[in-house]
Amino acid sequence: MIPSQVDDTLPELAPFVHAVQARRPDDGTWCEAWTVRDVLAHQTGNAEELARVLQAFLAGTPVETRGFEREAPYRQMSDSDLWAAFLARCEQLTEVAAAAAQDLSPDTEVQWTGRTVKVPFFAEHMREELILHRWDLTGDDRTAVQALNEPWMTEHSVVSVGRPLLARGRAGLDLGPDGRVEGRLRTPGTDDVVVAADADGSSIRLAAPEGTATIESDAAVRVLLLWGRRPADPSRWHSAAGPEALRGVRALLGGY
């Protein structure tokens, strides 16, 4: 049973737990070569690191964010020990987030992966991870689509995460000194997500719709595309930008 405080802070935890429990640990997922067990180890590491960094800041002894090597101990655990560790780390994150909300202004900036984020980021990012990786387990079921469609998911992906989403895709592009990729991801009735990359770096922002969209879709599909994924049903997005422009933007997003 998930404690009420944890459920209030991470309302997406219960749906994620149910999705994991409905599958075998060695079942495959939509997340590259990861099994269900790999996803669970990743999520345990996420919860631990978010809590560790925020707790250290609260204590006045800030620490650097570790990379995904933090998952290694969890990958070596038995299935039952991993499950217990995952739930314990989520509970710990909830406690730290509550303490931070009480002691710090929500505008307080904390170092995270080479940039600064605000205090509410830490619980909110775990919520996004739970939604995204639940989709990796279930695909486009109703719960996944409803959660991905939430406006805060787009805002968090663009504003709170931003350029790290484009890092892998940009590294794989052969742009040259004068090369540039730019595109607009459009969901009717909302701001466009504008992504761009050139030899000097990459950018991602929200902007009023203008011109031809590179990709048009619902908000859920747009979030999946931003995270280098694609929906099971390709008819859920379309493009009038032409194959070359589309190929560049999809490559930047890590899609292919």
Short mmCIF file of C-alpha atoms in Angstrom, two decimals:
data_model
loop_
_atom_site.label_atom_id
_atom_site.label_comp_id
_atom_site.label_asym_id
_atom_site.label_seq_id
_atom_site.Cartn_x
_atom_site.Cartn_y
_atom_site.Cartn_z
CA MET A 1 0.00 0.00 0.00
CA ILE A 2 1.29 3.45 -0.91
CA PRO A 3 1.27 5.91 2.04
CA SER A 4 -1.15 8.80 1.57
CA GLN A 5 1.58 11.46 1.64
CA VAL A 6 3.46 9.65 -1.13
CA ASP A 7 0.28 9.25 -3.17
CA ASP A 8 -0.50 12.97 -2.79
CA THR A 9 3.00 14.03 -3.90
CA LEU A 10 3.41 11.38 -6.62
CA PRO A 11 -0.12 10.61 -7.85
CA GLU A 12 1.35 8.82 -10.87
CA LEU A 13 3.11 6.27 -8.67
CA ALA A 14 0.10 3.97 -8.22
CA PRO A 15 -0.60 3.63 -11.98
CA PHE A 16 3.10 2.93 -12.57
CA VAL A 17 3.15 0.31 -9.80
CA HIS A 18 0.10 -1.44 -11.26
CA ALA A 19 1.69 -1.47 -14.73
CA VAL A 20 4.89 -3.05 -13.37
CA GLN A 21 2.97 -5.64 -11.35
CA ALA A 22 0.99 -6.66 -14.44
CA ARG A 23 4.19 -7.75 -16.21
CA ARG A 24 7.11 -10.09 -15.68
CA PRO A 25 10.45 -8.52 -14.76
CA ASP A 26 12.07 -9.84 -17.94
CA ASP A 27 9.31 -8.62 -20.29
CA GLY A 28 10.41 -6.16 -22.94
CA THR A 29 9.30 -2.52 -23.07
CA TRP A 30 9.08 0.37 -25.53
CA CYS A 31 12.24 1.88 -24.00
CA GLU A 32 15.09 0.78 -26.28
CA ALA A 33 16.52 -2.53 -25.03
CA TRP A 34 15.23 -2.23 -21.47
CA THR A 35 13.14 -4.85 -19.73
CA VAL A 36 10.57 -4.08 -17.05
CA ARG A 37 13.25 -4.77 -14.45
CA ASP A 38 15.61 -2.30 -16.12
CA VAL A 39 12.92 0.38 -16.04
CA LEU A 40 12.34 -0.27 -12.35
CA ALA A 41 16.07 -0.01 -11.56
CA HIS A 42 16.21 3.25 -13.51
CA GLN A 43 13.25 4.67 -11.61
CA THR A 44 14.76 3.67 -8.28
CA GLY A 45 17.94 5.49 -9.21
CA ASN A 46 15.94 8.53 -10.30
CA ALA A 47 14.08 8.75 -6.99
CA GLU A 48 17.29 8.28 -5.01
CA GLU A 49 19.21 10.95 -6.93
CA LEU A 50 16.45 13.53 -6.84
CA ALA A 51 16.15 13.08 -3.07
CA ARG A 52 19.94 13.02 -2.52
CA VAL A 53 20.57 16.29 -4.38
CA LEU A 54 17.65 18.14 -2.81
CA GLN A 55 18.47 16.84 0.68
CA ALA A 56 22.10 17.92 0.37
CA PHE A 57 21.01 21.41 -0.69
CA LEU A 58 18.66 21.60 2.31
CA ALA A 59 21.53 20.60 4.59
CA GLY A 60 23.74 23.35 3.15
CA THR A 61 26.17 20.87 1.58
CA PRO A 62 25.27 20.82 -2.15
CA VAL A 63 26.43 17.85 -4.21
CA GLU A 64 26.91 17.24 -7.92
CA THR A 65 24.36 15.13 -9.75
CA ARG A 66 25.60 11.62 -10.47
CA GLY A 67 25.12 9.91 -13.81
CA PHE A 68 23.27 6.69 -14.47
CA GLU A 69 25.98 4.67 -12.76
CA ARG A 70 23.78 5.28 -9.71
CA GLU A 71 21.54 2.48 -11.02
CA ALA A 72 24.23 -0.22 -10.86
CA PRO A 73 23.55 -1.37 -7.26
CA TYR A 74 19.86 -1.73 -8.01
CA ARG A 75 20.46 -3.83 -11.11
CA GLN A 76 22.32 -6.32 -8.91
CA MET A 77 19.46 -6.72 -6.40
CA SER A 78 16.95 -9.53 -6.32
CA ASP A 79 13.52 -8.70 -7.71
CA SER A 80 11.99 -8.44 -4.23
CA ASP A 81 14.80 -6.25 -2.87
CA LEU A 82 14.60 -3.98 -5.93
CA TRP A 83 10.87 -3.56 -5.48
CA ALA A 84 11.30 -2.66 -1.81
CA ALA A 85 14.11 -0.22 -2.65
CA PHE A 86 12.00 1.50 -5.30
CA LEU A 87 9.09 2.13 -2.94
CA ALA A 88 11.45 3.26 -0.16
CA ARG A 89 13.24 5.74 -2.44
CA CYS A 90 9.92 7.20 -3.62
CA GLU A 91 8.85 7.64 0.01
CA GLN A 92 12.19 9.28 0.83
CA LEU A 93 11.82 11.70 -2.09
CA THR A 94 8.36 12.62 -0.87
CA GLU A 95 9.70 13.41 2.60
CA VAL A 96 12.56 15.53 1.26
CA ALA A 97 10.26 17.40 -1.13
CA ALA A 98 7.88 18.19 1.74
CA ALA A 99 10.75 19.50 3.88
CA ALA A 100 12.01 21.64 0.99
CA ALA A 101 8.55 23.05 0.36
CA GLN A 102 8.35 24.07 4.02
CA ASP A 103 11.86 25.51 4.38
CA LEU A 104 12.60 27.02 0.96
CA SER A 105 10.94 29.45 -1.41
CA PRO A 106 9.60 27.68 -4.52
CA ASP A 107 11.81 30.02 -6.57
CA THR A 108 14.99 28.80 -4.86
CA GLU A 109 17.40 27.50 -7.49
CA VAL A 110 19.22 24.21 -6.99
CA GLN A 111 21.98 22.72 -9.13
CA TRP A 112 20.87 19.70 -11.17
CA THR A 113 22.78 18.10 -14.06
CA GLY A 114 24.86 21.15 -14.89
CA ARG A 115 22.07 23.70 -14.66
CA THR A 116 19.76 25.15 -12.02
CA VAL A 117 16.17 24.13 -11.39
CA LYS A 118 13.62 25.35 -8.89
CA VAL A 119 12.56 23.43 -5.80
CA PRO A 120 9.23 22.06 -7.16
CA PHE A 121 11.18 20.45 -10.04
CA PHE A 122 12.32 17.52 -7.93
CA ALA A 123 8.93 15.95 -7.18
CA GLU A 124 7.52 17.08 -10.53
CA HIS A 125 10.35 15.44 -12.44
CA MET A 126 9.74 12.14 -10.70
CA ARG A 127 6.08 12.44 -11.68
CA GLU A 128 7.11 12.92 -15.31
CA GLU A 129 9.45 9.93 -15.13
CA LEU A 130 6.61 7.79 -13.75
CA ILE A 131 4.30 8.85 -16.59
CA LEU A 132 6.86 8.44 -19.35
CA HIS A 133 8.18 5.08 -18.21
CA ARG A 134 4.68 3.78 -17.55
CA TRP A 135 4.06 4.45 -21.23
CA ASP A 136 7.19 2.37 -21.94
CA LEU A 137 5.40 -0.52 -20.23
CA THR A 138 1.86 -0.08 -21.53
CA GLY A 139 2.04 1.86 -24.77
CA ASP A 140 -0.86 4.10 -25.75
CA ASP A 141 -3.47 3.00 -23.22
CA ARG A 142 -6.04 5.48 -21.89
CA THR A 143 -4.18 6.20 -18.65
CA ALA A 144 -0.92 6.92 -20.49
CA VAL A 145 -2.53 9.19 -23.08
CA GLN A 146 -4.47 11.17 -20.47
CA ALA A 147 -1.34 11.73 -18.37
CA LEU A 148 0.84 12.67 -21.35
CA ASN A 149 -1.82 15.14 -22.52
CA GLU A 150 -1.62 17.18 -19.30
CA PRO A 151 -0.31 20.69 -20.12
CA TRP A 152 2.23 20.56 -17.29
CA MET A 153 3.93 17.61 -19.01
CA THR A 154 4.74 19.74 -22.04
CA GLU A 155 5.80 22.70 -19.91
CA HIS A 156 8.04 20.55 -17.72
CA SER A 157 9.65 18.90 -20.74
CA VAL A 158 10.37 22.21 -22.47
CA VAL A 159 10.98 24.65 -19.63
CA SER A 160 12.31 22.48 -16.79
CA VAL A 161 14.23 19.88 -18.80
CA GLY A 162 14.82 21.66 -22.09
CA ARG A 163 18.12 21.27 -23.93
CA PRO A 164 19.17 17.95 -22.33
CA LEU A 165 16.35 16.39 -24.37
CA LEU A 166 18.17 17.37 -27.56
CA ALA A 167 21.72 16.45 -26.52
CA ARG A 168 21.86 12.91 -27.91
CA GLY A 169 20.08 13.81 -31.15
CA ARG A 170 22.29 16.83 -31.80
CA ALA A 171 25.42 14.76 -31.17
CA GLY A 172 24.34 12.41 -33.95
CA LEU A 173 23.76 15.17 -36.51
CA ASP A 174 26.49 16.14 -38.96
CA LEU A 175 25.64 19.82 -39.07
CA GLY A 176 28.97 21.35 -40.07
CA PRO A 177 29.83 25.02 -39.47
CA ASP A 178 26.82 26.33 -41.41
CA GLY A 179 24.33 23.53 -40.83
CA ARG A 180 21.11 24.10 -38.93
CA VAL A 181 18.01 22.10 -38.04
CA GLU A 182 14.88 23.87 -36.84
CA GLY A 183 11.31 22.74 -36.47
CA ARG A 184 7.96 23.41 -34.87
CA LEU A 185 5.93 20.80 -33.04
CA ARG A 186 2.33 21.94 -33.00
CA THR A 187 -0.69 20.94 -30.98
CA PRO A 188 -3.77 22.96 -32.03
CA GLY A 189 -4.85 25.48 -29.40
CA THR A 190 -1.47 25.65 -27.66
CA ASP A 191 1.92 27.26 -28.17
CA ASP A 192 4.31 25.54 -30.57
CA VAL A 193 7.39 23.79 -29.25
CA VAL A 194 10.28 25.19 -31.31
CA VAL A 195 13.47 23.12 -31.43
CA ALA A 196 16.71 24.09 -33.16
CA ALA A 197 20.34 23.00 -33.39
CA ASP A 198 23.45 24.26 -35.15
CA ALA A 199 27.21 24.02 -34.71
CA ASP A 200 27.06 26.19 -31.60
CA GLY A 201 24.40 24.29 -29.66
CA SER A 202 20.69 23.63 -29.41
CA SER A 203 17.58 25.34 -28.10
CA ILE A 204 14.01 24.51 -27.22
CA ARG A 205 11.23 26.94 -26.36
CA LEU A 206 7.51 27.60 -26.42
CA ALA A 207 6.29 30.16 -28.97
CA ALA A 208 3.08 31.32 -30.59
CA PRO A 209 2.16 29.28 -33.69
CA GLU A 210 3.67 30.69 -36.85
CA GLY A 211 4.08 29.33 -40.36
CA THR A 212 4.01 25.64 -41.23
CA ALA A 213 4.37 23.09 -38.46
CA THR A 214 7.04 20.44 -38.93
CA ILE A 215 4.93 17.97 -36.96
CA GLU A 216 1.32 18.37 -35.85
CA SER A 217 -0.15 16.06 -33.23
CA ASP A 218 -2.01 15.94 -29.95
CA ALA A 219 -0.13 16.96 -26.80
CA ALA A 220 0.52 13.36 -25.72
CA VAL A 221 2.28 12.47 -28.96
CA ARG A 222 4.27 15.71 -28.83
CA VAL A 223 5.65 14.83 -25.39
CA LEU A 224 6.59 11.35 -26.62
CA LEU A 225 8.40 12.85 -29.61
CA LEU A 226 10.28 15.26 -27.37
CA TRP A 227 11.55 12.31 -25.37
CA GLY A 228 12.70 10.41 -28.47
CA ARG A 229 9.71 8.09 -28.62
CA ARG A 230 6.86 7.60 -31.07
CA PRO A 231 3.27 6.43 -30.59
CA ALA A 232 2.26 2.95 -31.65
CA ASP A 233 -0.26 4.44 -34.10
CA PRO A 234 1.59 6.64 -36.68
CA SER A 235 -1.69 8.26 -37.77
CA ARG A 236 -1.67 10.24 -34.52
CA TRP A 237 0.80 12.72 -36.02
CA HIS A 238 1.28 14.20 -39.47
CA SER A 239 3.59 16.58 -41.32
CA ALA A 240 3.41 18.92 -44.29
CA ALA A 241 7.05 19.98 -43.97
CA GLY A 242 8.57 17.53 -46.44
CA PRO A 243 10.83 14.54 -45.79
CA GLU A 244 14.13 16.39 -45.43
CA ALA A 245 12.88 18.85 -42.82
CA LEU A 246 11.01 16.11 -40.99
CA ARG A 247 14.02 13.80 -40.99
CA GLY A 248 16.23 16.48 -39.45
CA VAL A 249 13.82 17.31 -36.65
CA ARG A 250 13.11 13.67 -35.85
CA ALA A 251 16.85 13.00 -35.71
CA LEU A 252 17.33 15.96 -33.37
CA LEU A 253 14.63 14.53 -31.14
CA GLY A 254 16.42 11.19 -31.05
CA GLY A 255 13.68 9.41 -32.97
CA TYR A 256 15.89 8.00 -35.72
#
